[in-house]
Structures are given as C-alpha cells and as structure tokens.
mmCIF file of C-alpha atoms and ligand atoms in Angstrom:
data_model
loop_
_atom_site.group_PDB
_atom_site.id
_atom_site.type_symbol
_atom_site.label_atom_id
_atom_site.label_comp_id
_atom_site.label_asym_id
_atom_site.label_seq_id
_atom_site.Cartn_x
_atom_site.Cartn_y
_atom_site.Cartn_z
ATOM 1 C CA MET U 1 78.683 108.822 95.210
ATOM 2 C CA ARG U 2 75.360 107.655 96.606
ATOM 3 C CA GLU U 3 75.018 108.366 100.310
ATOM 4 C CA ILE U 4 73.940 105.440 102.470
ATOM 5 C CA ALA U 5 70.692 106.250 104.235
ATOM 6 C CA ASP U 6 70.632 106.127 108.026
ATOM 7 C CA LEU U 7 74.381 106.061 108.462
ATOM 8 C CA PRO U 8 75.152 106.681 112.157
ATOM 9 C CA ALA U 9 76.401 110.228 112.902
ATOM 10 C CA VAL U 10 79.826 108.680 113.555
ATOM 11 C CA ASN U 11 80.829 105.809 111.294
ATOM 12 C CA ALA U 12 84.277 104.979 109.918
ATOM 13 C CA TRP U 13 85.703 101.456 109.769
ATOM 14 C CA ASN U 14 88.728 101.952 107.584
ATOM 15 C CA GLU U 15 90.913 104.596 105.928
ATOM 16 C CA TRP U 16 89.334 104.513 102.455
ATOM 17 C CA ASP U 17 85.515 104.203 102.404
ATOM 18 C CA PRO U 18 83.661 107.150 100.765
ATOM 19 C CA LEU U 19 84.105 110.169 103.017
ATOM 20 C CA ARG U 20 81.043 112.159 104.188
ATOM 21 C CA GLU U 21 82.138 114.241 107.184
ATOM 22 C CA MET U 22 85.523 115.274 108.506
ATOM 23 C CA VAL U 23 87.216 117.572 110.999
ATOM 24 C CA VAL U 24 90.037 119.684 109.527
ATOM 25 C CA GLY U 25 92.562 121.059 112.047
ATOM 26 C CA SER U 26 93.276 124.714 112.714
ATOM 27 C CA ALA U 27 96.492 126.645 113.364
ATOM 28 C CA ALA U 28 94.679 129.388 115.301
ATOM 29 C CA GLY U 29 96.350 129.974 118.663
ATOM 30 C CA ALA U 30 99.264 127.598 117.887
ATOM 31 C CA ALA U 31 102.507 127.723 119.863
ATOM 32 C CA PHE U 32 105.985 126.265 119.350
ATOM 33 C CA GLU U 33 106.269 122.801 120.860
ATOM 34 C CA PRO U 34 108.361 123.017 124.039
ATOM 35 C CA ALA U 35 111.308 120.746 124.880
ATOM 36 C CA GLU U 36 110.177 118.062 127.324
ATOM 37 C CA PRO U 37 111.146 114.451 128.122
ATOM 38 C CA GLY U 38 109.034 113.135 125.235
ATOM 39 C CA ASN U 39 110.193 115.668 122.669
ATOM 40 C CA ARG U 40 113.410 117.483 121.753
ATOM 41 C CA PRO U 41 112.456 119.963 119.045
ATOM 42 C CA GLN U 42 115.347 121.278 116.964
ATOM 43 C CA ILE U 43 115.651 123.935 114.298
ATOM 44 C CA ARG U 44 116.426 122.059 111.116
ATOM 45 C CA GLY U 45 120.118 122.192 110.270
ATOM 46 C CA ARG U 46 120.867 124.267 113.387
ATOM 47 C CA ALA U 47 120.863 121.607 116.104
ATOM 48 C CA GLY U 48 122.660 123.627 118.805
ATOM 49 C CA GLU U 49 120.438 126.708 118.572
ATOM 50 C CA PRO U 50 117.620 127.187 121.087
ATOM 51 C CA PHE U 51 114.193 126.271 119.702
ATOM 52 C CA PRO U 52 111.715 129.175 119.991
ATOM 53 C CA ALA U 53 109.038 129.120 122.687
ATOM 54 C CA GLY U 54 105.618 130.725 123.000
ATOM 55 C CA PRO U 55 103.098 131.609 120.303
ATOM 56 C CA LYS U 56 103.870 131.013 116.621
ATOM 57 C CA PRO U 57 104.228 134.248 114.629
ATOM 58 C CA ALA U 58 100.947 135.538 113.219
ATOM 59 C CA GLU U 59 102.265 135.234 109.627
ATOM 60 C CA ALA U 60 103.143 131.540 110.092
ATOM 61 C CA VAL U 61 99.691 130.873 111.521
ATOM 62 C CA ALA U 62 98.036 132.762 108.661
ATOM 63 C CA ARG U 63 99.994 130.781 106.025
ATOM 64 C CA ALA U 64 99.021 127.462 107.583
ATOM 65 C CA GLU U 65 95.403 128.548 108.083
ATOM 66 C CA GLU U 66 95.147 129.491 104.428
ATOM 67 C CA GLU U 67 96.189 125.965 103.412
ATOM 68 C CA LEU U 68 93.946 124.294 105.985
ATOM 69 C CA ASP U 69 91.041 126.422 104.721
ATOM 70 C CA GLY U 70 92.012 125.381 101.175
ATOM 71 C CA LEU U 71 91.765 121.719 102.141
ATOM 72 C CA ALA U 72 88.397 122.367 103.797
ATOM 73 C CA ALA U 73 87.140 124.101 100.639
ATOM 74 C CA LEU U 74 88.354 121.242 98.416
ATOM 75 C CA LEU U 75 86.612 118.692 100.648
ATOM 76 C CA GLU U 76 83.386 120.675 100.424
ATOM 77 C CA THR U 77 83.525 120.604 96.624
ATOM 78 C CA GLN U 78 83.637 116.808 97.000
ATOM 79 C CA GLY U 79 80.435 116.784 99.036
ATOM 80 C CA VAL U 80 82.194 116.322 102.388
ATOM 81 C CA THR U 81 80.824 118.175 105.419
ATOM 82 C CA VAL U 82 83.756 119.908 107.138
ATOM 83 C CA ARG U 83 83.912 120.819 110.814
ATOM 84 C CA ARG U 84 86.680 122.744 112.577
ATOM 85 C CA PRO U 85 88.041 122.620 116.137
ATOM 86 C CA GLU U 86 87.479 125.345 118.688
ATOM 87 C CA ALA U 87 90.230 127.983 118.699
ATOM 88 C CA LEU U 88 92.164 127.965 121.979
ATOM 89 C CA ASP U 89 95.229 129.833 123.169
ATOM 90 C CA PHE U 90 97.962 127.187 123.229
ATOM 91 C CA SER U 91 100.611 129.646 124.448
ATOM 92 C CA ARG U 92 99.272 129.268 127.993
ATOM 93 C CA PRO U 93 101.536 127.333 130.398
ATOM 94 C CA LEU U 94 100.342 124.084 131.877
ATOM 95 C CA ARG U 95 100.851 122.792 135.406
ATOM 96 C CA THR U 96 99.524 119.515 136.800
ATOM 97 C CA PRO U 97 100.514 117.752 140.057
ATOM 98 C CA HIS U 98 103.187 115.900 138.045
ATOM 99 C CA PHE U 99 104.708 118.314 135.526
ATOM 100 C CA GLU U 100 104.882 121.813 134.141
ATOM 101 C CA VAL U 101 105.379 123.031 130.563
ATOM 102 C CA GLU U 102 105.874 126.612 129.449
ATOM 103 C CA ASN U 103 103.231 126.384 126.754
ATOM 104 C CA GLN U 104 101.004 123.900 124.904
ATOM 105 C CA TYR U 105 100.988 123.146 121.168
ATOM 106 C CA CYS U 106 98.130 123.429 118.656
ATOM 107 C CA ALA U 107 95.005 121.890 117.094
ATOM 108 C CA VAL U 108 96.443 121.338 113.623
ATOM 109 C CA CYS U 109 96.546 117.534 113.847
ATOM 110 C CA PRO U 110 93.304 116.061 115.201
ATOM 111 C CA ARG U 111 94.458 112.647 113.875
ATOM 112 C CA ASP U 112 97.024 112.449 116.681
ATOM 113 C CA VAL U 113 94.396 112.784 119.402
ATOM 114 C CA MET U 114 91.065 111.480 118.115
ATOM 115 C CA ILE U 115 90.078 108.338 116.256
ATOM 116 C CA THR U 116 86.780 107.015 114.971
ATOM 117 C CA LEU U 117 86.536 103.241 115.230
ATOM 118 C CA GLY U 118 83.190 102.264 113.769
ATOM 119 C CA ASN U 119 80.571 104.174 115.729
ATOM 120 C CA GLU U 120 82.895 104.932 118.611
ATOM 121 C CA ILE U 121 85.074 107.991 119.187
ATOM 122 C CA ILE U 122 88.243 107.328 121.178
ATOM 123 C CA GLU U 123 90.356 110.052 122.733
ATOM 124 C CA ALA U 124 93.979 108.936 123.021
ATOM 125 C CA THR U 125 96.040 109.292 126.194
ATOM 126 C CA MET U 126 98.667 111.323 124.290
ATOM 127 C CA SER U 127 102.361 110.962 125.027
ATOM 128 C CA ARG U 128 103.718 114.491 125.402
ATOM 129 C CA ARG U 129 103.094 116.986 128.152
ATOM 130 C CA ALA U 130 102.363 119.931 125.879
ATOM 131 C CA ARG U 131 99.577 117.870 124.285
ATOM 132 C CA TYR U 132 97.942 116.691 127.527
ATOM 133 C CA PHE U 133 94.780 118.743 127.003
ATOM 134 C CA GLU U 134 94.749 118.584 123.212
ATOM 135 C CA TYR U 135 91.333 116.886 123.239
ATOM 136 C CA GLU U 136 89.767 120.169 124.381
ATOM 137 C CA PRO U 137 89.368 121.833 120.954
ATOM 138 C CA TYR U 138 87.290 118.801 119.854
ATOM 139 C CA ARG U 139 85.095 118.331 122.936
ATOM 140 C CA LYS U 140 82.159 120.453 121.746
ATOM 141 C CA LEU U 141 82.069 118.461 118.515
ATOM 142 C CA VAL U 142 82.266 115.168 120.372
ATOM 143 C CA TYR U 143 79.360 116.173 122.598
ATOM 144 C CA GLU U 144 77.394 117.197 119.521
ATOM 145 C CA TYR U 145 77.927 113.829 117.798
ATOM 146 C CA TRP U 146 77.266 111.928 120.999
ATOM 147 C CA GLU U 147 74.006 113.835 121.627
ATOM 148 C CA ALA U 148 72.908 113.531 117.995
ATOM 149 C CA ASP U 149 72.785 109.754 117.747
ATOM 150 C CA SER U 150 72.355 107.148 120.469
ATOM 151 C CA ARG U 151 74.368 104.677 118.357
ATOM 152 C CA VAL U 152 77.490 106.789 118.916
ATOM 153 C CA SER U 153 79.751 105.880 121.822
ATOM 154 C CA TRP U 154 82.684 107.791 123.286
ATOM 155 C CA THR U 155 85.654 106.413 125.160
ATOM 156 C CA VAL U 156 88.367 108.433 126.873
ATOM 157 C CA ALA U 157 91.601 106.527 127.462
ATOM 158 C CA PRO U 158 93.150 106.772 130.949
ATOM 159 C CA LYS U 159 95.352 109.828 131.263
ATOM 160 C CA PRO U 160 98.972 109.002 132.172
ATOM 161 C CA THR U 161 100.759 111.152 134.750
ATOM 162 C CA MET U 162 103.466 112.215 132.263
ATOM 163 C CA ALA U 163 105.674 112.461 135.369
ATOM 164 C CA ASP U 164 109.452 112.076 134.944
ATOM 165 C CA GLY U 165 109.232 108.304 135.559
ATOM 166 C CA MET U 166 107.115 107.832 132.437
ATOM 167 C CA TYR U 167 110.076 108.762 130.249
ATOM 168 C CA ARG U 168 113.492 107.397 129.420
ATOM 169 C CA ARG U 169 115.360 110.668 129.657
ATOM 170 C CA ASP U 170 118.655 109.515 128.138
ATOM 171 C CA PHE U 171 116.880 108.352 124.926
ATOM 172 C CA TRP U 172 117.723 111.571 123.086
ATOM 173 C CA GLU U 173 121.437 111.168 123.851
ATOM 174 C CA TRP U 174 121.827 107.562 122.617
ATOM 175 C CA PRO U 175 124.548 107.378 119.970
ATOM 176 C CA LEU U 176 123.507 105.898 116.640
ATOM 177 C CA GLN U 177 125.258 102.615 117.449
ATOM 178 C CA GLU U 178 123.219 102.149 120.633
ATOM 179 C CA ARG U 179 120.030 103.114 118.810
ATOM 180 C CA HIS U 180 120.784 100.437 116.230
ATOM 181 C CA ALA U 181 121.515 97.879 118.951
ATOM 182 C CA ARG U 182 118.205 98.654 120.709
ATOM 183 C CA MET U 183 115.993 98.907 117.658
ATOM 184 C CA HIS U 184 114.606 95.378 117.953
ATOM 185 C CA ALA U 185 113.729 95.944 121.609
ATOM 186 C CA SER U 186 111.407 98.802 120.573
ATOM 187 C CA GLU U 187 112.474 100.891 123.540
ATOM 188 C CA PHE U 188 112.013 104.584 122.941
ATOM 189 C CA CYS U 189 111.576 107.745 125.024
ATOM 190 C CA ILE U 190 108.491 106.440 126.864
ATOM 191 C CA THR U 191 108.784 103.574 129.366
ATOM 192 C CA GLN U 192 106.251 100.765 129.808
ATOM 193 C CA LYS U 193 105.035 101.938 133.246
ATOM 194 C CA GLU U 194 101.826 103.654 132.141
ATOM 195 C CA ILE U 195 99.312 103.316 129.314
ATOM 196 C CA VAL U 196 100.450 105.640 126.518
ATOM 197 C CA PHE U 197 99.271 106.031 122.937
ATOM 198 C CA ASP U 198 98.676 108.670 120.281
ATOM 199 C CA ALA U 199 95.718 107.908 118.006
ATOM 200 C CA ALA U 200 97.858 108.422 114.886
ATOM 201 C CA ASP U 201 99.795 105.249 115.635
ATOM 202 C CA MET U 202 96.665 103.321 114.614
ATOM 203 C CA SER U 203 95.490 102.377 111.164
ATOM 204 C CA ARG U 204 91.977 101.019 110.554
ATOM 205 C CA MET U 205 91.359 98.114 108.210
ATOM 206 C CA GLY U 206 87.830 96.960 109.054
ATOM 207 C CA ARG U 207 87.892 94.292 111.702
ATOM 208 C CA ASP U 208 91.673 94.633 111.993
ATOM 209 C CA ILE U 209 93.440 97.573 113.603
ATOM 210 C CA LEU U 210 97.198 98.048 113.240
ATOM 211 C CA VAL U 211 99.023 99.792 116.082
ATOM 212 C CA GLN U 212 102.614 100.901 115.715
ATOM 213 C CA GLU U 213 104.861 100.621 118.779
ATOM 214 C CA SER U 214 106.717 103.931 118.821
ATOM 215 C CA MET U 215 108.000 106.979 120.682
ATOM 216 C CA THR U 216 104.335 107.901 121.167
ATOM 217 C CA THR U 217 102.714 104.475 121.795
ATOM 218 C CA ASN U 218 104.021 101.843 124.214
ATOM 219 C CA ARG U 219 103.180 98.196 124.835
ATOM 220 C CA ALA U 220 100.898 99.078 127.774
ATOM 221 C CA GLY U 221 98.982 101.352 125.399
ATOM 222 C CA ILE U 222 98.615 98.513 122.903
ATOM 223 C CA ARG U 223 97.408 96.163 125.685
ATOM 224 C CA TRP U 224 94.794 98.737 126.671
ATOM 225 C CA LEU U 225 93.628 98.995 123.077
ATOM 226 C CA LYS U 226 93.427 95.212 122.787
ATOM 227 C CA ARG U 227 91.397 94.823 125.977
ATOM 228 C CA THR U 228 89.125 97.719 125.027
ATOM 229 C CA LEU U 229 88.557 96.880 121.370
ATOM 230 C CA GLU U 230 88.763 93.101 121.070
ATOM 231 C CA PRO U 231 85.627 92.387 123.139
ATOM 232 C CA LYS U 232 83.877 94.625 120.575
ATOM 233 C CA GLY U 233 84.944 92.362 117.727
ATOM 234 C CA PHE U 234 88.132 94.074 116.524
ATOM 235 C CA ARG U 235 91.526 92.400 116.260
ATOM 236 C CA VAL U 236 94.452 94.592 117.318
ATOM 237 C CA HIS U 237 97.823 93.902 115.689
ATOM 238 C CA PRO U 238 101.030 95.524 116.955
ATOM 239 C CA VAL U 239 103.330 96.439 114.062
ATOM 240 C CA HIS U 240 106.988 97.488 113.998
ATOM 241 C CA PHE U 241 109.276 99.240 111.536
ATOM 242 C CA PRO U 242 112.714 98.528 113.007
ATOM 243 C CA LEU U 243 114.714 100.837 110.735
ATOM 244 C CA ASP U 244 112.777 103.876 111.965
ATOM 245 C CA TYR U 245 114.828 104.980 114.975
ATOM 246 C CA PHE U 246 112.368 107.757 115.885
ATOM 247 C CA PRO U 247 108.952 106.262 115.043
ATOM 248 C CA SER U 248 105.933 108.419 115.754
ATOM 249 C CA HIS U 249 102.593 107.905 113.980
ATOM 250 C CA ILE U 250 102.041 105.238 111.360
ATOM 251 C CA ASP U 251 100.651 107.460 108.610
ATOM 252 C CA CYS U 252 104.006 108.347 107.019
ATOM 253 C CA THR U 253 105.106 104.720 107.071
ATOM 254 C CA PHE U 254 102.310 102.285 106.216
ATOM 255 C CA VAL U 255 99.268 103.781 104.495
ATOM 256 C CA PRO U 256 96.334 101.563 103.406
ATOM 257 C CA LEU U 257 94.760 103.030 100.262
ATOM 258 C CA ARG U 258 92.023 100.559 99.379
ATOM 259 C CA PRO U 259 91.279 96.868 100.003
ATOM 260 C CA GLY U 260 94.385 94.967 98.928
ATOM 261 C CA LEU U 261 96.757 97.940 98.580
ATOM 262 C CA ILE U 262 99.136 99.610 101.044
ATOM 263 C CA LEU U 263 101.563 102.443 100.338
ATOM 264 C CA THR U 264 104.830 101.707 102.167
ATOM 265 C CA ASN U 265 107.891 103.713 103.117
ATOM 266 C CA PRO U 266 111.038 102.292 101.471
ATOM 267 C CA ASP U 267 113.217 103.526 104.365
ATOM 268 C CA ARG U 268 111.014 101.806 106.946
ATOM 269 C CA PRO U 269 110.178 98.213 105.998
ATOM 270 C CA LEU U 270 107.738 96.255 108.140
ATOM 271 C CA ARG U 271 109.317 93.674 110.473
ATOM 272 C CA ASP U 272 109.720 90.392 108.572
ATOM 273 C CA ASP U 273 107.529 88.313 110.876
ATOM 274 C CA GLU U 274 104.658 90.809 110.499
ATOM 275 C CA LEU U 275 104.534 90.556 106.729
ATOM 276 C CA PRO U 276 102.612 87.250 106.349
ATOM 277 C CA MET U 277 99.348 88.795 107.599
ATOM 278 C CA PHE U 278 99.303 90.961 104.464
ATOM 279 C CA VAL U 279 100.876 88.551 101.986
ATOM 280 C CA ASN U 280 98.609 85.642 102.970
ATOM 281 C CA ASP U 281 95.502 87.607 102.083
ATOM 282 C CA GLY U 282 96.898 88.936 98.813
ATOM 283 C CA TRP U 283 97.595 92.513 99.892
ATOM 284 C CA LYS U 284 100.031 94.346 97.644
ATOM 285 C CA LEU U 285 102.618 96.580 99.318
ATOM 286 C CA ILE U 286 103.812 99.332 97.027
ATOM 287 C CA GLU U 287 106.719 101.641 97.875
ATOM 288 C CA ALA U 288 106.222 105.399 97.872
ATOM 289 C CA PRO U 289 108.611 107.275 95.563
ATOM 290 C CA GLU U 290 111.350 109.502 96.955
ATOM 291 C CA PRO U 291 109.713 112.692 98.325
ATOM 292 C CA VAL U 292 110.287 115.942 96.457
ATOM 293 C CA LEU U 293 111.902 117.584 99.506
ATOM 294 C CA SER U 294 114.901 116.032 101.281
ATOM 295 C CA ASN U 295 114.935 115.994 105.091
ATOM 296 C CA ASP U 296 117.303 119.006 104.984
ATOM 297 C CA GLU U 297 114.835 120.939 102.842
ATOM 298 C CA MET U 298 111.873 120.507 105.195
ATOM 299 C CA PRO U 299 110.702 123.741 106.897
ATOM 300 C CA ASP U 300 112.997 125.020 109.684
ATOM 301 C CA TYR U 301 110.625 124.319 112.587
ATOM 302 C CA CYS U 302 109.178 121.089 111.220
ATOM 303 C CA GLN U 303 109.984 118.067 113.415
ATOM 304 C CA SER U 304 108.552 115.538 110.954
ATOM 305 C CA SER U 305 110.414 113.714 108.199
ATOM 306 C CA LYS U 306 110.351 114.169 104.436
ATOM 307 C CA TRP U 307 107.867 111.273 104.397
ATOM 308 C CA LEU U 308 105.037 113.702 105.084
ATOM 309 C CA SER U 309 104.923 113.294 101.298
ATOM 310 C CA MET U 310 102.983 110.037 101.708
ATOM 311 C CA ASN U 311 100.559 111.381 104.339
ATOM 312 C CA VAL U 312 97.696 111.332 101.834
ATOM 313 C CA LEU U 313 93.972 111.551 102.521
ATOM 314 C CA SER U 314 91.583 109.068 100.892
ATOM 315 C CA LEU U 315 88.192 110.319 99.768
ATOM 316 C CA SER U 316 87.139 106.893 98.538
ATOM 317 C CA PRO U 317 88.784 103.649 97.355
ATOM 318 C CA ASP U 318 89.574 105.356 94.058
ATOM 319 C CA LYS U 319 90.093 109.021 94.942
ATOM 320 C CA VAL U 320 92.888 110.496 97.018
ATOM 321 C CA ILE U 321 94.215 113.963 97.949
ATOM 322 C CA CYS U 322 98.001 114.555 97.682
ATOM 323 C CA GLU U 323 100.188 117.535 98.517
ATOM 324 C CA GLU U 324 100.378 119.749 95.433
ATOM 325 C CA GLN U 325 104.146 119.461 94.841
ATOM 326 C CA GLU U 326 104.477 115.678 95.315
ATOM 327 C CA LYS U 327 104.336 114.900 91.602
ATOM 328 C CA PRO U 328 106.138 111.517 91.736
ATOM 329 C CA LEU U 329 103.603 110.197 94.236
ATOM 330 C CA GLN U 330 100.709 111.704 92.275
ATOM 331 C CA ASP U 331 101.961 109.907 89.159
ATOM 332 C CA LEU U 332 102.295 106.613 90.990
ATOM 333 C CA LEU U 333 98.774 106.860 92.395
ATOM 334 C CA SER U 334 97.335 107.808 88.991
ATOM 335 C CA SER U 335 99.066 104.785 87.461
ATOM 336 C CA LEU U 336 97.353 102.635 90.095
ATOM 337 C CA GLY U 337 93.956 103.900 88.939
ATOM 338 C CA PHE U 338 93.325 106.617 91.513
ATOM 339 C CA GLU U 339 91.826 109.988 90.692
ATOM 340 C CA VAL U 340 94.332 112.311 92.363
ATOM 341 C CA LEU U 341 93.297 115.715 93.713
ATOM 342 C CA THR U 342 95.959 118.099 94.960
ATOM 343 C CA VAL U 343 96.181 120.948 97.407
ATOM 344 C CA PRO U 344 99.136 123.085 98.645
ATOM 345 C CA PHE U 345 100.033 122.097 102.199
ATOM 346 C CA ARG U 346 103.760 122.815 102.805
ATOM 347 C CA ASN U 347 103.009 125.598 105.303
ATOM 348 C CA VAL U 348 101.223 123.118 107.542
ATOM 349 C CA PHE U 349 104.305 120.877 107.827
ATOM 350 C CA GLU U 350 105.851 122.768 110.734
ATOM 351 C CA TYR U 351 102.796 121.848 112.810
ATOM 352 C CA GLY U 352 103.716 118.170 112.589
ATOM 353 C CA GLY U 353 101.703 116.761 109.748
ATOM 354 C CA SER U 354 100.237 116.791 106.290
ATOM 355 C CA LEU U 355 96.816 115.890 104.902
ATOM 356 C CA HIS U 356 96.065 112.748 106.913
ATOM 357 C CA CYS U 357 97.485 114.124 110.168
ATOM 358 C CA ALA U 358 95.508 117.370 109.861
ATOM 359 C CA THR U 359 92.148 115.627 109.576
ATOM 360 C CA TRP U 360 89.879 113.295 111.554
ATOM 361 C CA ASP U 361 87.229 111.370 109.688
ATOM 362 C CA ILE U 362 83.848 111.312 111.377
ATOM 363 C CA ARG U 363 81.723 109.562 108.788
ATOM 364 C CA ARG U 364 82.476 107.300 105.867
ATOM 365 C CA ASP U 365 80.012 105.011 104.122
ATOM 366 C CA GLY U 366 80.473 101.356 104.880
ATOM 367 C CA VAL U 367 80.400 98.693 107.541
ATOM 368 C CA ARG U 368 82.966 96.587 109.315
ATOM 369 C CA GLU U 369 84.453 94.014 106.990
ATOM 370 C CA ASP U 370 87.040 91.285 107.366
ATOM 371 C CA TYR U 371 89.868 92.018 104.924
ATOM 372 C CA PHE U 372 92.090 89.319 106.436
ATOM 373 C CA PRO U 373 90.163 86.038 106.292
ATOM 374 C CA SER U 374 93.420 84.065 106.672
ATOM 375 C CA VAL U 375 94.162 85.543 110.095
ATOM 376 C CA SER U 376 93.460 82.696 112.488
ATOM 377 C CA TYR U 377 93.962 84.745 115.651
ATOM 378 C CA GLN U 378 90.659 84.959 117.495
ATOM 379 C CA PRO U 379 90.556 87.602 120.195
ATOM 380 C CA VAL U 380 89.003 86.767 123.530
ATOM 381 C CA GLY U 381 85.584 88.261 124.226
HETATM 382 N N1 ABU P 1 103.174 113.101 112.480
HETATM 383 C C1 ABU P 1 103.680 112.256 111.494
HETATM 384 C C2 ABU P 1 105.190 112.358 111.351
HETATM 385 C C3 ABU P 1 105.800 111.095 110.902
HETATM 386 C C4 ABU P 1 107.172 111.236 110.292
HETATM 387 O O1 ABU P 1 107.872 112.205 110.568
HETATM 388 O O2 ABU P 1 107.590 110.387 109.520
#
C-alpha cells in the first residue's frame, strides 16, 4: 500500500480505508465491572451468584495481554504503527459529588471511549459510572497528536452526572413481555435527561455517521452529535435494531466493510424505515454466519453476546482481521474477495469486546467521501 504524503497526524473518515496508525487496548490494571444502574454484570449461566469485584486475576490479565500483544504484532507486520494506552490501576474506587463505585473497569476497549472523525478526536461522555474516567489512559496520546499537527482538533463531550436520575432503575427487572412491548420506544436503562453516548455506538461512512440508540447512547446524545458534527459537514443518522433488547455498541450488529458492503447480524435486523438509505444507493447487506460459540459458551465473565464473532477489524477495503476460530465468517469474507488475517482473541472477550472494540484507529489513508448521493437530507450549518 502506498502511503499518502502529508496525511494529517489524525485522519480517519470511515471504517475501511488503508490503516496506518492504531491504538490497541491493554488489560493491565483491569478490574471486574461493578454492578451499577447502567450495568448488571452476571456470571454466565449462574445468574443468581454474586459477580466478583476488584482487580481481575493476574492470570486472566496475562492471557488477555498476550492476545492484545499478538494483535499489535500482527498489525505491525502489516505496516501499521501501534500505540498503547497508559496502564492505570482500575481497581481504585471512584467518588464524585453524584455517585460512588467500588472500582473502575479497564482500558481494553478504546473504541468505546474515543473516536476519530476525520481530523478530529472526540471523547465520548460514556454511560456507566465505572467508565467515567476511562479517557485517562488515552490522554497522553491525545495531547501528543494534538501537539504534533495543527490540523488535528479535539472535542470532549459534556460529562453527564451519572446520578440516579440519569437511569431507569427498573429496566433490568422488566419481564420479556414488557421489553418486547417497549422495544419500538427505544427506552433502555438510561433516560433522556442528560447527553449520553459511548463512541462505539457510532459507525463512520465518510460524510455519513450512523449512531445506534441503545443502552449506552440516548436521543440527547444523538442530538449533541448532530449539532456538533453537522455544521462540520457530516450527516448524523440515528439507527435502530428493534429485536436487540439490550443494544450496546453497533459493531456487533452493523459492520461496514467497504464501500457498498455491510456485514449484518441476522438476529438484529435494521428497522424497516431505515433500510432505504442503504438500498437506494446500492449497498449490499450481507448476514454474518452463526458464530462458532453459542451465548452459553461465551467466557464466564463476558457480558457481551456471541456476536463478538463479527467484531472484525478492517485493514483496507480488501483486507480484514478475524478472530482465529471464526471459520464460517472467515470463509464468507474470503468468498467476498477479502484477504482474511486471523489472530486468537477469545481471552479478550471477558473485557467486553473483540478486534474492533479493542482498537481505535488514528490514521487511515483517504478523505471524506459521499457514499450516499441519494440521501436528500441536508443538515443545517
Ligand atoms: N461491546 C460490544 C458488545 C456488543 C454485543 O454484545 O453484541
């Protein structure tokens, strides 16, 4: 791949342009996620048992670190510059004027916190108390990029209080019938009172940014993104997947792979009225195959679904990294013309993500393009 000369230090307009520089997360200092109004962690298959608290065992951290290092090494063989977050002790408790948690979480998934939109870095508000300060492991890097190139800008979204009133506390107790009845209202564990979003609910497609309304991103958060990004020439599109009763982060649900092609989750179809945007401009939606692991077979402390299988990382429009054991997906992607690289990553799953979640792209070749010429919506500004 020929590198584009004079690319800004921070430059990524979509999920697939040729990758040049990336942050890979780290499990160092990780702790178990605590129960809080925005999260009810459960041991898989043992719902009544108390979820552990405090630091993760050293062996679990070492296993995850080995796989994260393996991803970093693979990226380097592909000519990608890899950076890592600062190691912090996430087992420390946190107390603000509005809440307390017994410990924090980890820096395995930078994708949840940080997003590059063109030449701008945005730090998300976050939605859970234990993740309030999760931008900290990345701050030194952000300063470095910001100092290195005057074309780089940096925006920090307003921090919500995360006080009790920000949450719908009975959400976790809703019976399935009520969940089904409320699914079209898109009401989840966060209320609409404050601006809330995790960066991983966004997907970048040039001029157009998709934002999933979810347990981790509310309508106020989407309004903030619209008002912040649309005057800069983006168009922000809320998207919904009504059959996902616990939506959190779009990258196991709707994964753009290259111009014209999106990998979709067969259990979580896009809302009917949101489909025309893709169909009208000839995008093909292709369903991911059944993951190799069932939900019951996911690691004991993993709170994510089996669909981490489709959390792939694009190196370019024709090269993608998949989890080593996800053979059916690897075969599908090969049949679509992708060169598929693989890496073991199962030990990272209990930290909430796979290959896309555990990374944050800083620089990809390319400029902002309009992949949806039929979209007539013109943002103000
Ligand atoms: N952090 C991504 C998890 C999404 C899912 O469980 O499907």
